Coordinates of C-alpha atoms in Angstrom, one line a residue:
X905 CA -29.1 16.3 40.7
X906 CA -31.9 18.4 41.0
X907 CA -33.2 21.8 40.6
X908 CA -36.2 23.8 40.8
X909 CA -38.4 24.8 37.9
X910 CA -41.9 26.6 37.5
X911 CA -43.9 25.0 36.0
X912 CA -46.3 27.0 33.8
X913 CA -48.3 24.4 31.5
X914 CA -51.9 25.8 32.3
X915 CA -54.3 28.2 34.8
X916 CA -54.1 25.4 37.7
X917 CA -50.3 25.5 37.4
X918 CA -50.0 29.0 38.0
X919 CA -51.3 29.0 41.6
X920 CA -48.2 27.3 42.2
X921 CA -45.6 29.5 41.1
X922 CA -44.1 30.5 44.6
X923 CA -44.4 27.0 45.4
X924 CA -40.1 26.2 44.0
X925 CA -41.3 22.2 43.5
X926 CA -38.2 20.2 42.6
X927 CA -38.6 18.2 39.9
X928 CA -35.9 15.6 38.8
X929 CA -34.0 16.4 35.8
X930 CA -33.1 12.8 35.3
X931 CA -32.1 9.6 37.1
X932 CA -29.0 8.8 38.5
X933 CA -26.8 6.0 36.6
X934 CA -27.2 2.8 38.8
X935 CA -24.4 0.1 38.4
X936 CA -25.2 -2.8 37.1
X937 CA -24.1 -6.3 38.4
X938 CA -25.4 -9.1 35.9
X939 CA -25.8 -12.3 36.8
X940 CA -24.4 -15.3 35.1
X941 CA -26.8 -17.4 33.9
X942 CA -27.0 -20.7 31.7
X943 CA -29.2 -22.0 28.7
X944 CA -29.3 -22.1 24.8
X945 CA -28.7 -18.0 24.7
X946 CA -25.8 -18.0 27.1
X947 CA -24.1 -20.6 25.0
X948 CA -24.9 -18.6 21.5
X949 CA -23.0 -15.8 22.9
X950 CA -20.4 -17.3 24.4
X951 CA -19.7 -19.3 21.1
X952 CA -19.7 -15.9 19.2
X953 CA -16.9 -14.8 21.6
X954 CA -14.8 -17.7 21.0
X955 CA -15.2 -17.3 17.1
X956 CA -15.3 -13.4 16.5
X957 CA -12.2 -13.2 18.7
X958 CA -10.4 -16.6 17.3
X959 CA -10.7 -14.2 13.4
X960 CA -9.4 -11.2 15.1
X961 CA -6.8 -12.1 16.7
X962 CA -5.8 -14.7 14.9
X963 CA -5.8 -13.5 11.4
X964 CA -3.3 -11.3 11.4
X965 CA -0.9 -14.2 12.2
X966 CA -1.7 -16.4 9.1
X967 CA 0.5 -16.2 6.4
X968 CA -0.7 -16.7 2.6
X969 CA 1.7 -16.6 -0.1
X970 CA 4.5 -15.3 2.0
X971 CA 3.0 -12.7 3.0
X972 CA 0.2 -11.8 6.3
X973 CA -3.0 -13.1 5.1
X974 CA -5.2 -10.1 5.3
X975 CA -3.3 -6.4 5.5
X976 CA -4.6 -2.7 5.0
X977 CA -1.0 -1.1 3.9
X978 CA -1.9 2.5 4.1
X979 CA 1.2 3.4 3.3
X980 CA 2.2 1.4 0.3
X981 CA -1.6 1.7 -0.9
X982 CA -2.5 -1.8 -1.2
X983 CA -4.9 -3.9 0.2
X984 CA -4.1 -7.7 0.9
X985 CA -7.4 -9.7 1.1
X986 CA -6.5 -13.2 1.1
X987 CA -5.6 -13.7 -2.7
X988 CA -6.5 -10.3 -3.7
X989 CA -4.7 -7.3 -3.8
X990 CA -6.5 -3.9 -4.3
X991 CA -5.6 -0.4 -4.8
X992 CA -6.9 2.8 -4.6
X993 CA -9.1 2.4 -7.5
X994 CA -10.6 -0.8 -6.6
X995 CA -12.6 1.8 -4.0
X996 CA -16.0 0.2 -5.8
X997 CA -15.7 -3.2 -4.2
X998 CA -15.3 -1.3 -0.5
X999 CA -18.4 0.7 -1.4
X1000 CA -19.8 -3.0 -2.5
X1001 CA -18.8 -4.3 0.8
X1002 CA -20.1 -1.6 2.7
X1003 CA -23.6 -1.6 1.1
X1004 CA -23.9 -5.4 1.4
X1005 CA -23.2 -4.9 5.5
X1006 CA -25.6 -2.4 5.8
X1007 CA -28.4 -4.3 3.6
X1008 CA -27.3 -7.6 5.5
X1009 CA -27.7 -5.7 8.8
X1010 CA -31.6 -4.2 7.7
X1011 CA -32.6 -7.9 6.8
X1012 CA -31.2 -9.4 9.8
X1013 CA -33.1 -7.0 12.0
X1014 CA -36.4 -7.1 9.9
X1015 CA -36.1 -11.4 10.4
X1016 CA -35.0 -11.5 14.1
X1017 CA -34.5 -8.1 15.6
X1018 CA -31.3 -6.7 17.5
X1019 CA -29.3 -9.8 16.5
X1020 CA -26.0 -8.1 15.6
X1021 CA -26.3 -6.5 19.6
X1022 CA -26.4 -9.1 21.3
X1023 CA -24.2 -11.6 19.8
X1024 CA -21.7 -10.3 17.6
X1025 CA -21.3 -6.2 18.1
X1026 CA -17.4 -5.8 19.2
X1027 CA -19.1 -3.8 22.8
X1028 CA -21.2 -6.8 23.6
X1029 CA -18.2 -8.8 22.8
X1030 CA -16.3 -7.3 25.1
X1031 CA -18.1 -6.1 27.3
X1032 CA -19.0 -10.0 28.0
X1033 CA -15.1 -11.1 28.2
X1034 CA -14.4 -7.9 30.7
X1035 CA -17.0 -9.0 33.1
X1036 CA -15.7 -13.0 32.9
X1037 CA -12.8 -11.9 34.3
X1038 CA -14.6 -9.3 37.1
X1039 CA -16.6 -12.5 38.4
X1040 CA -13.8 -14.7 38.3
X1041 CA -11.8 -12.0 40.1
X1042 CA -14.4 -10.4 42.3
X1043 CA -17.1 -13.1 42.3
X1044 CA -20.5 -14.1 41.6
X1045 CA -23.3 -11.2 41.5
X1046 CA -23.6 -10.8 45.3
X1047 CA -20.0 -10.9 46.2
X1048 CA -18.8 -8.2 43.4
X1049 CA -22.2 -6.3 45.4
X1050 CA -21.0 -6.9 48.3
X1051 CA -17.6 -6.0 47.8
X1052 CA -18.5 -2.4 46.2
X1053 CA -20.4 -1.6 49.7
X1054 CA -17.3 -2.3 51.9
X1055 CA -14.9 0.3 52.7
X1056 CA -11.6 -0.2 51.1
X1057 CA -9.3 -3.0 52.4
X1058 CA -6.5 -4.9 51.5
X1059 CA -8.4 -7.7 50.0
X1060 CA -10.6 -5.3 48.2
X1061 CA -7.9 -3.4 47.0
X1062 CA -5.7 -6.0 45.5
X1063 CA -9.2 -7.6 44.0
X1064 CA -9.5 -4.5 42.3
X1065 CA -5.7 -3.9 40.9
X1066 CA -5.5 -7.6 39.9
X1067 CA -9.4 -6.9 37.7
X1068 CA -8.1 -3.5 36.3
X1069 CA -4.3 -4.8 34.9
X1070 CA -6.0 -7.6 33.5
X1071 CA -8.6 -5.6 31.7
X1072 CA -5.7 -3.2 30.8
X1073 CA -3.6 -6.4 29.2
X1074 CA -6.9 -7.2 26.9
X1075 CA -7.3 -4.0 25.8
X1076 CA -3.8 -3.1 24.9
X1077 CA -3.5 -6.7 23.0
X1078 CA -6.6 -5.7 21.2
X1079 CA -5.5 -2.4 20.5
X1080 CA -2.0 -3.8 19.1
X1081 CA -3.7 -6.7 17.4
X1082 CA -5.9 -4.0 15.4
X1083 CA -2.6 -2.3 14.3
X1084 CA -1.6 -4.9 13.1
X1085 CA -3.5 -5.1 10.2
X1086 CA -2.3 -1.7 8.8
X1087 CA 1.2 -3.0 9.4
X1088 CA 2.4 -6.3 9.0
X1089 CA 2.0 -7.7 12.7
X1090 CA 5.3 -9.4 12.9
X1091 CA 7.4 -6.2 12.0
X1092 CA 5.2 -4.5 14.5
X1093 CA 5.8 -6.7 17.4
X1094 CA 9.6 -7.2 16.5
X1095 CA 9.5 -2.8 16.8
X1096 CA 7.9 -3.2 19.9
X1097 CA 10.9 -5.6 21.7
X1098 CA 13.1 -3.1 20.4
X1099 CA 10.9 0.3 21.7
X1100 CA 10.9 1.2 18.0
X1101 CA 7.3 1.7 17.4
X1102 CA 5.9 4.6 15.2
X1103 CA 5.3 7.2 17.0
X1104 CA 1.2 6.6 14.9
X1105 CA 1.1 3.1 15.6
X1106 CA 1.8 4.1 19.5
X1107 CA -1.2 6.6 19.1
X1108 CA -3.6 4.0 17.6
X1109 CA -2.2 1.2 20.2
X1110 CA -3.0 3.4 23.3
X1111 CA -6.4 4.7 21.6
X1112 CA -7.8 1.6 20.5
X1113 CA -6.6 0.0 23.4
X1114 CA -8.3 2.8 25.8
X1115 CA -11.4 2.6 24.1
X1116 CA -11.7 -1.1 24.6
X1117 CA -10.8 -0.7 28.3
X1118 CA -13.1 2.1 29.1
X1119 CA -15.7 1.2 26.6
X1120 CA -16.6 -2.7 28.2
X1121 CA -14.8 -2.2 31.6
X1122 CA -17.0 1.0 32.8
X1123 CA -19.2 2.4 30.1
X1124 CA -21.2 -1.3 29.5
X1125 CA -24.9 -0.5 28.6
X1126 CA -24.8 3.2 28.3
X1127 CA -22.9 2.3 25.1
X1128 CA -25.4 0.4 23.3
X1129 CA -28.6 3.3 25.7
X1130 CA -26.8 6.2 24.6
X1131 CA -23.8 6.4 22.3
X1132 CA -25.2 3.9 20.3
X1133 CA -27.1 5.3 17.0
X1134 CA -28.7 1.5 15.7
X1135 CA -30.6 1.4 19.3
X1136 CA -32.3 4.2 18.3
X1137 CA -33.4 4.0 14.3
X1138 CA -33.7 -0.1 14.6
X1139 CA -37.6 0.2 15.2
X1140 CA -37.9 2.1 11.7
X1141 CA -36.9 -1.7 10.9
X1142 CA -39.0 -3.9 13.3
X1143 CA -42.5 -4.9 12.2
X1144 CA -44.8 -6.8 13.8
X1145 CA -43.3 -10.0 12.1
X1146 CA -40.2 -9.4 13.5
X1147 CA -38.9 -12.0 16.3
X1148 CA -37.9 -10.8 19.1
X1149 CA -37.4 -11.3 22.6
X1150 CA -40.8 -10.9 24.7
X1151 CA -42.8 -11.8 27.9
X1152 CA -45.5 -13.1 27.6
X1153 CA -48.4 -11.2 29.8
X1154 CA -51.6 -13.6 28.8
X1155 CA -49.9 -16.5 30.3
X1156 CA -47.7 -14.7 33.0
X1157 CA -50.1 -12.1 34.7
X1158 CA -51.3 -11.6 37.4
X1159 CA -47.4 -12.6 38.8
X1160 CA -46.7 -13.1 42.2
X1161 CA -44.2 -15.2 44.7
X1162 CA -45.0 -18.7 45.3
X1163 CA -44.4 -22.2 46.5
X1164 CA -43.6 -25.2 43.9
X1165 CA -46.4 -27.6 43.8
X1166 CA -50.0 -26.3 43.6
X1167 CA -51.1 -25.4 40.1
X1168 CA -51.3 -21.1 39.2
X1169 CA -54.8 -21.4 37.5
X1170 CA -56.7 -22.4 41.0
X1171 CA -54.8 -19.1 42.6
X1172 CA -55.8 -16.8 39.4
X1173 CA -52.0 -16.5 39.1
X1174 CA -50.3 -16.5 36.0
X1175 CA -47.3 -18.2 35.4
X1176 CA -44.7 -15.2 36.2
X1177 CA -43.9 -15.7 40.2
X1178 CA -42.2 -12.5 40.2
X1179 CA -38.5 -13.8 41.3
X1180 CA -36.7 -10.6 39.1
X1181 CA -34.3 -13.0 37.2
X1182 CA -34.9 -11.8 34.2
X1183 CA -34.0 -8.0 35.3
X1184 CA -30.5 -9.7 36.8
X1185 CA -29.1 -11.4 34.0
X1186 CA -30.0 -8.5 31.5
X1187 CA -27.0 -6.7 30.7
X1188 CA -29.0 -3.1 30.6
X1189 CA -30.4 -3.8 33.3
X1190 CA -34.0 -3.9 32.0
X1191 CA -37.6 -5.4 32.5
X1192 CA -38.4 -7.3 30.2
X1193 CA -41.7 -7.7 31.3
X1194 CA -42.5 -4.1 30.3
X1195 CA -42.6 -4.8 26.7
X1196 CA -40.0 -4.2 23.8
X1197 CA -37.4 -1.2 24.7
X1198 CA -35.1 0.4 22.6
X1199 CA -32.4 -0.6 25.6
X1200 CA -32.8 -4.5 24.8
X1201 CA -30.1 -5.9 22.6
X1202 CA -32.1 -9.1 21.7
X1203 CA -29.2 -11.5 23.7
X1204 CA -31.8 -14.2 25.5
X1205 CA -30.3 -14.0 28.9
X1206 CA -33.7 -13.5 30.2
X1207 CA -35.2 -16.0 28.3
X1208 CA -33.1 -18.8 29.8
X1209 CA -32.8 -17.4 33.0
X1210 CA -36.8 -17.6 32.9
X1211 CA -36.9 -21.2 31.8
X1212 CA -34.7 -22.0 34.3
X1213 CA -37.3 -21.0 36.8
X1214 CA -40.0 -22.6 34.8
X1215 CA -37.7 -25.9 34.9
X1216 CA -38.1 -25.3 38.7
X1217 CA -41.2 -25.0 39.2
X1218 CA -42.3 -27.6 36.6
X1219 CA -44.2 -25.1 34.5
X1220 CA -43.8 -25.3 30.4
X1221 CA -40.9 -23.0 28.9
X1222 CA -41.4 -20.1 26.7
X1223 CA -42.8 -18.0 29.4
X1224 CA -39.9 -15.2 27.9
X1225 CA -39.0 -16.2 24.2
X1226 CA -38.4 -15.3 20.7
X1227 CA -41.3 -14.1 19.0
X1228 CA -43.6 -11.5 16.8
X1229 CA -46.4 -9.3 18.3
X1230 CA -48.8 -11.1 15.5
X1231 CA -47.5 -14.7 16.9
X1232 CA -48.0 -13.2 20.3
X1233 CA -51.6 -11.9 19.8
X1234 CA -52.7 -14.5 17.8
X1235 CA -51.1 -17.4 19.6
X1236 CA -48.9 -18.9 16.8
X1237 CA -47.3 -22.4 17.0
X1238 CA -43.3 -22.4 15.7
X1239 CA -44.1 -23.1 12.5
X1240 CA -46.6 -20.2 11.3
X1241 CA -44.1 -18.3 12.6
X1242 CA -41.1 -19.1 10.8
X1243 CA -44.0 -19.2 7.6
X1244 CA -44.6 -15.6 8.1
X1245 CA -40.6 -14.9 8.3
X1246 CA -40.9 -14.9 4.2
X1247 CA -43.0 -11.8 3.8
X1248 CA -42.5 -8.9 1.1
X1249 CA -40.0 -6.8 3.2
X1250 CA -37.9 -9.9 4.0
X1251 CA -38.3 -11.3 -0.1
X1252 CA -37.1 -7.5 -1.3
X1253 CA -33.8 -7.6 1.4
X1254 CA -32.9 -10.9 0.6
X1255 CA -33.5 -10.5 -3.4
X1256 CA -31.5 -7.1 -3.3
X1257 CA -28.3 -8.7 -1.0
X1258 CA -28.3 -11.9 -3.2
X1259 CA -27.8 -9.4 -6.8
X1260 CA -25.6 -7.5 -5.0
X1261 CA -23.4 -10.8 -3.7
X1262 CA -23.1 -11.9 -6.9
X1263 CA -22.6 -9.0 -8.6
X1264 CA -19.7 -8.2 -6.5
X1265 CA -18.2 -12.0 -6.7
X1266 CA -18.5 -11.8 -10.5
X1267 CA -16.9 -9.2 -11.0
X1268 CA -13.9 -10.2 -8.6
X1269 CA -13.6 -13.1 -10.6
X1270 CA -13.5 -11.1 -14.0
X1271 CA -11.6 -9.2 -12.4
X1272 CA -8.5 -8.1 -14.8
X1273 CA -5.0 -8.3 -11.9
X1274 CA -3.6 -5.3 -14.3
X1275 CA -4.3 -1.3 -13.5
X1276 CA -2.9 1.5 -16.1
X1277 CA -2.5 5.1 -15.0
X1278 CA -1.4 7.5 -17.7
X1279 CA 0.3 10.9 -16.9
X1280 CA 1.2 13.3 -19.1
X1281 CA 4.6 15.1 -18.5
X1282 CA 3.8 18.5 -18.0
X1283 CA 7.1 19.7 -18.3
X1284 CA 7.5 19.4 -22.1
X1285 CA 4.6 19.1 -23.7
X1286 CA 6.0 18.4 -27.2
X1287 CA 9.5 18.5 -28.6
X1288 CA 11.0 17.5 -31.4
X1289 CA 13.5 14.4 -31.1
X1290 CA 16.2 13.1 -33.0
X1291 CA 15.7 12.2 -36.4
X1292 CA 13.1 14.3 -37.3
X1293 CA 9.8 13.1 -34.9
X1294 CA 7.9 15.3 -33.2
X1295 CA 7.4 13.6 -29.5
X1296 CA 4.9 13.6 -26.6
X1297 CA 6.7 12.4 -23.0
X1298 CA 4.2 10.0 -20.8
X1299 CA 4.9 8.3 -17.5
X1300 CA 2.8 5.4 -16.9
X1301 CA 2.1 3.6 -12.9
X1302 CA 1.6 -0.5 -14.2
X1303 CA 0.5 -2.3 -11.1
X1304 CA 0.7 -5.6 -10.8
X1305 CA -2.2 -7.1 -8.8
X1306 CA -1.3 -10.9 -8.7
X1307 CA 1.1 -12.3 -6.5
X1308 CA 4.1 -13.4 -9.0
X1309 CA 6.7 -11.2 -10.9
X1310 CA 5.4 -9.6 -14.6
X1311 CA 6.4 -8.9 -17.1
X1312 CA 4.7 -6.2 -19.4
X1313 CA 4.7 -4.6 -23.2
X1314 CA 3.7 -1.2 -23.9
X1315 CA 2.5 -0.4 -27.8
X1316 CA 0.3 2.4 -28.6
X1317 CA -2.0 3.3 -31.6
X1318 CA -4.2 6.2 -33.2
X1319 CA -1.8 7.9 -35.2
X1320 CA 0.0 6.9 -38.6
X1321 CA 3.5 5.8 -38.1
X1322 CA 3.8 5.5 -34.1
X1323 CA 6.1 4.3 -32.1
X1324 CA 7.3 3.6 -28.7
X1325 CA 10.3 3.7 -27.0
X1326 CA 11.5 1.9 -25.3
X1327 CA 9.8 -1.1 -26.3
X1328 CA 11.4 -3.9 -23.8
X1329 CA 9.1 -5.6 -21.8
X1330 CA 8.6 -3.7 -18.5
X1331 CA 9.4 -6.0 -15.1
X1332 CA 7.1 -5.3 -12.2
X1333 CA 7.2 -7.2 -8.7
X1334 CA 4.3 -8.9 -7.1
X1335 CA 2.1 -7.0 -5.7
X1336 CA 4.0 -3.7 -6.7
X1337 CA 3.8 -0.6 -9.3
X1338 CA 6.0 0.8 -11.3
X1339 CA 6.1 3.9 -12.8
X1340 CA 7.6 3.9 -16.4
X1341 CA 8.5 7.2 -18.7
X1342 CA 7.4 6.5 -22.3
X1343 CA 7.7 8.3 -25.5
X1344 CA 5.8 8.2 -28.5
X1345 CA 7.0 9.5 -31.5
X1346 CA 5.1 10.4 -35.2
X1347 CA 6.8 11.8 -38.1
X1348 CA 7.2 15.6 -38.1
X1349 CA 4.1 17.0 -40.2
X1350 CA 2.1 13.3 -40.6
X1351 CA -0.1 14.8 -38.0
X1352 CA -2.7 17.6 -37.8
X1353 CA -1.8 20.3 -35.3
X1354 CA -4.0 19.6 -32.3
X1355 CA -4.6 17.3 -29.9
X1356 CA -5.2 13.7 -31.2
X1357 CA -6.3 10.8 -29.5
X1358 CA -4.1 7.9 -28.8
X1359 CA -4.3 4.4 -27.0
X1360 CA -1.7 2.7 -24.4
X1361 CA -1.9 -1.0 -24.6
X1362 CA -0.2 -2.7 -21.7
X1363 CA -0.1 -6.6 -21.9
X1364 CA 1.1 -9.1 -19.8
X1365 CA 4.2 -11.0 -22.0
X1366 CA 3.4 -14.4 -23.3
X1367 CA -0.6 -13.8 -22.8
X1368 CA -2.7 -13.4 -19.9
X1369 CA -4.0 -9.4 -18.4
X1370 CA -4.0 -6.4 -20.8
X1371 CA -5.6 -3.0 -20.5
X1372 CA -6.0 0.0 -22.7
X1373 CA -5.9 3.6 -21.5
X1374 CA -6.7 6.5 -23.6
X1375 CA -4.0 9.9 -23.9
X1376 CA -3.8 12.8 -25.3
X1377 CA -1.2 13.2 -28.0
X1378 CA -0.4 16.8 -29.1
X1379 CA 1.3 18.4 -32.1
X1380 CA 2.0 22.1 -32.2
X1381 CA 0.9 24.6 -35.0

């Protein structure tokens, strides 16, 4: 696309006015088609497939103490985290969690750059399993090329219905795999056989599921170049400590084509011969060889692809590798650089993550598997009861946070002679609440008019969890 402009920057410019110059607005999006490529980086990622996707799928299957191992039921309130169960007011160690991702993600990239990108993010992910099943489907880098450029046949067309219901099948499995962990994943696929689905858990199915299709079957790269928000604040994190994935012009310039055999030096060639593997296998589609850009999700294609050619053409490795502009500049051997990796900014990340790790371990483990809300009951403030006491009307929620029955007494102090009733023990199921009305009851006149300040004590029978909760206890003038 392209329109005219005027341009009007300066004196010179303005002889030019009638001139209507067109000027591109921007370039057109150019399909990529990577190219597979083996080595140490290929392997990384593809081992980061096979494990990211083994816990995500495969979690929601695994049963622990009778129930799915880890579940977010929204509707019940409760989450199941292996042994734990949280509620709503164990928000503190979701904040905890979240700030430890975020820290964990600002050291990562401060050590070794993009890292997260390019082996674990969910669209490189993918992104990477969509286009295994477009080359096994369509073919290696030239054919799927090749195949774009003919006009449509039979063999292209059924190529390219096979690739897009396969796709579709991945994405709607990953869609109802996410699902499943805000409902239990056997009661959703036993609602599915019977067309009994939600009518939100359809929603969220399709939607994920959508999103994975068009987000690693089409969008690719302009996900992590333009939608994505880390490609463009991670260089507020790089430094030039930071390892990451660069060419290296002193030993690969001047590049050009060239014959195995005679040595670079007596043709004032660098090592580089200019073959353009590095741009193929990238999946943005860059050059690596134009220095760091906020487009390059730190993956290593290019770096094995590069020492595949050095292999070749019996040059040493390394021509594109991990490292730091300072190891760069200052030609560093392996082990400065991973000397240099302990600097202050990496000392302060790794000092604040560690507190904060154990902080939030601790206090799971101190954790008390009890939780106390205390409502008043608004509609009668204070009456008087039989036998003379003046009485205040509570309900109480006890949720049980452990994964066995309780059982649970209620007493209450801060004013002279009072009671409780009823005072049984209270039964509450696993992992449930419960709420419970309860009265407390003073002698009419012991008390002050006024509101007074009394204490719930809710203990587990025969020992174990108890919390106190403060009330309000009021007595009429």
């Amino acid at each position: 696309m392209t329109r005219k402009i005027i341009p009007i920057a300066n004196a010179s410019s303005s002889a030019n006015l009638g001139s209507g110059e067109e000027v591109g607005l921007y370039e057109a999006t150019k399909k990529i088609y990577p190219r597979t490529v083996r080595g140490m980086f290929a392997r990384w990622r593809w081992a980061m497939v096979f494990l990211t996707q083994l816990v995500f799928y495969g979690m929601p299957w695994v049963e622990w103490g009778g129930r799915q191992m880890v579940l977010f039921d929204l509707a019940a309130r409760r989450f199941y985290i292996f042994g734990l169960v949280l509620y709503p007011q164990d928000l503190i160690y979701l904040s905890g969690l979240l700030v430890i991702s975020a820290l964990s993600l600002f050291l990562f990239t401060a050590v070794a750059g993009r890292l997260w990108c390019g082996y674990a993010c969910p669209q490189t992910v993918y992104t990477e399993i969509f286009m295994w099943v477009e080359q096994k489907i369509e073919g290696n880098r030239v054919a799927r090329m090749r195949l774009d450029a003919e006009p449509m046949s039979l063999e292209k067309l059924v190529k390219k219905w096979f690739k897009h219901i396969v796709w579709i099948g991945i994405a709607m499995w990953t869609g109802f795999t996410f699902v499943g962990y805000f409902t239990p994943i056997r009661e959703l696929g036993l609602a599915f056989l019977q067309t009994q689905m939600g009518s939100w858990e359809v929603f969220w199915v399709f939607f994920y599921g959508f999103a994975t299709y068009g987000n690693a079957g089409f969008m690719r790269e302009q996900v992590c170049k333009y939608m994505c928000p880390y490609a463009r604040f991670q260089s507020a994190m790089f430094d030039r400590d930071t390892l990451i994935v660069t060419y290296d012009p002193g030993r690969g310039e001047p590049r050009a084509p060239r014959r195995k055999g005679p040595d670079p030096r007596t043709m004032a060639l660098g090592d580089c011969i200019d073959c353009g593997l590095c741009v193929q296998v990238c999946p943005t589609g860059i050059d690596i060889r134009k220095g760091l850009q906020y487009e390059c999700i730190g993956c290593g294609l290019c770096a094995d692809a590069c020492d595949t050619v050095m292999q070749k053409m019996a040059y040493a490795p390394g021509l594109i590798r991990y490292d730091t502009q300072n190891g760069m500049d200052a030609g560093w051997s392996r082990r400065q650089l991973l000397r240099r990796v302990l600097r202050p900014r990496v000392l302060v990340y790794t000092a604040i993550l560690a507190l904060l790790v154990a902080g939030l371990l601790a206090s799971l483990v101190v954790r008390t598997p009890l939780k106390v809300d205390v409502v008043r009951d608004r509609a009668s403030l204070a009456r008087i009861a039989e036998g003379g006491k003046l009485e205040n009307v509570y309900r109480l929620q006890i949720m049980n946070a452990t994964e066995q029955p309780r059982h649970y007494l209620i007493s209450a102090s801060g004013l002279q002679g009072l009671s409780v009733s009823p005072e049984q023990p209270v039964s509450v199921d696993a992992a449930q609440s419960r709420w419970v009305a309860v009265r407390l009851q003073v002698p009419y006149g012991s008390a002050t008019p006024g509101s007074h300040t009394v204490h719930f004590s809710i203990r587990e029978e025969g020992g174990g969890a108890q919390v106190s909760e403060k009330a309000a206890f009021l007595v009429p003038r």
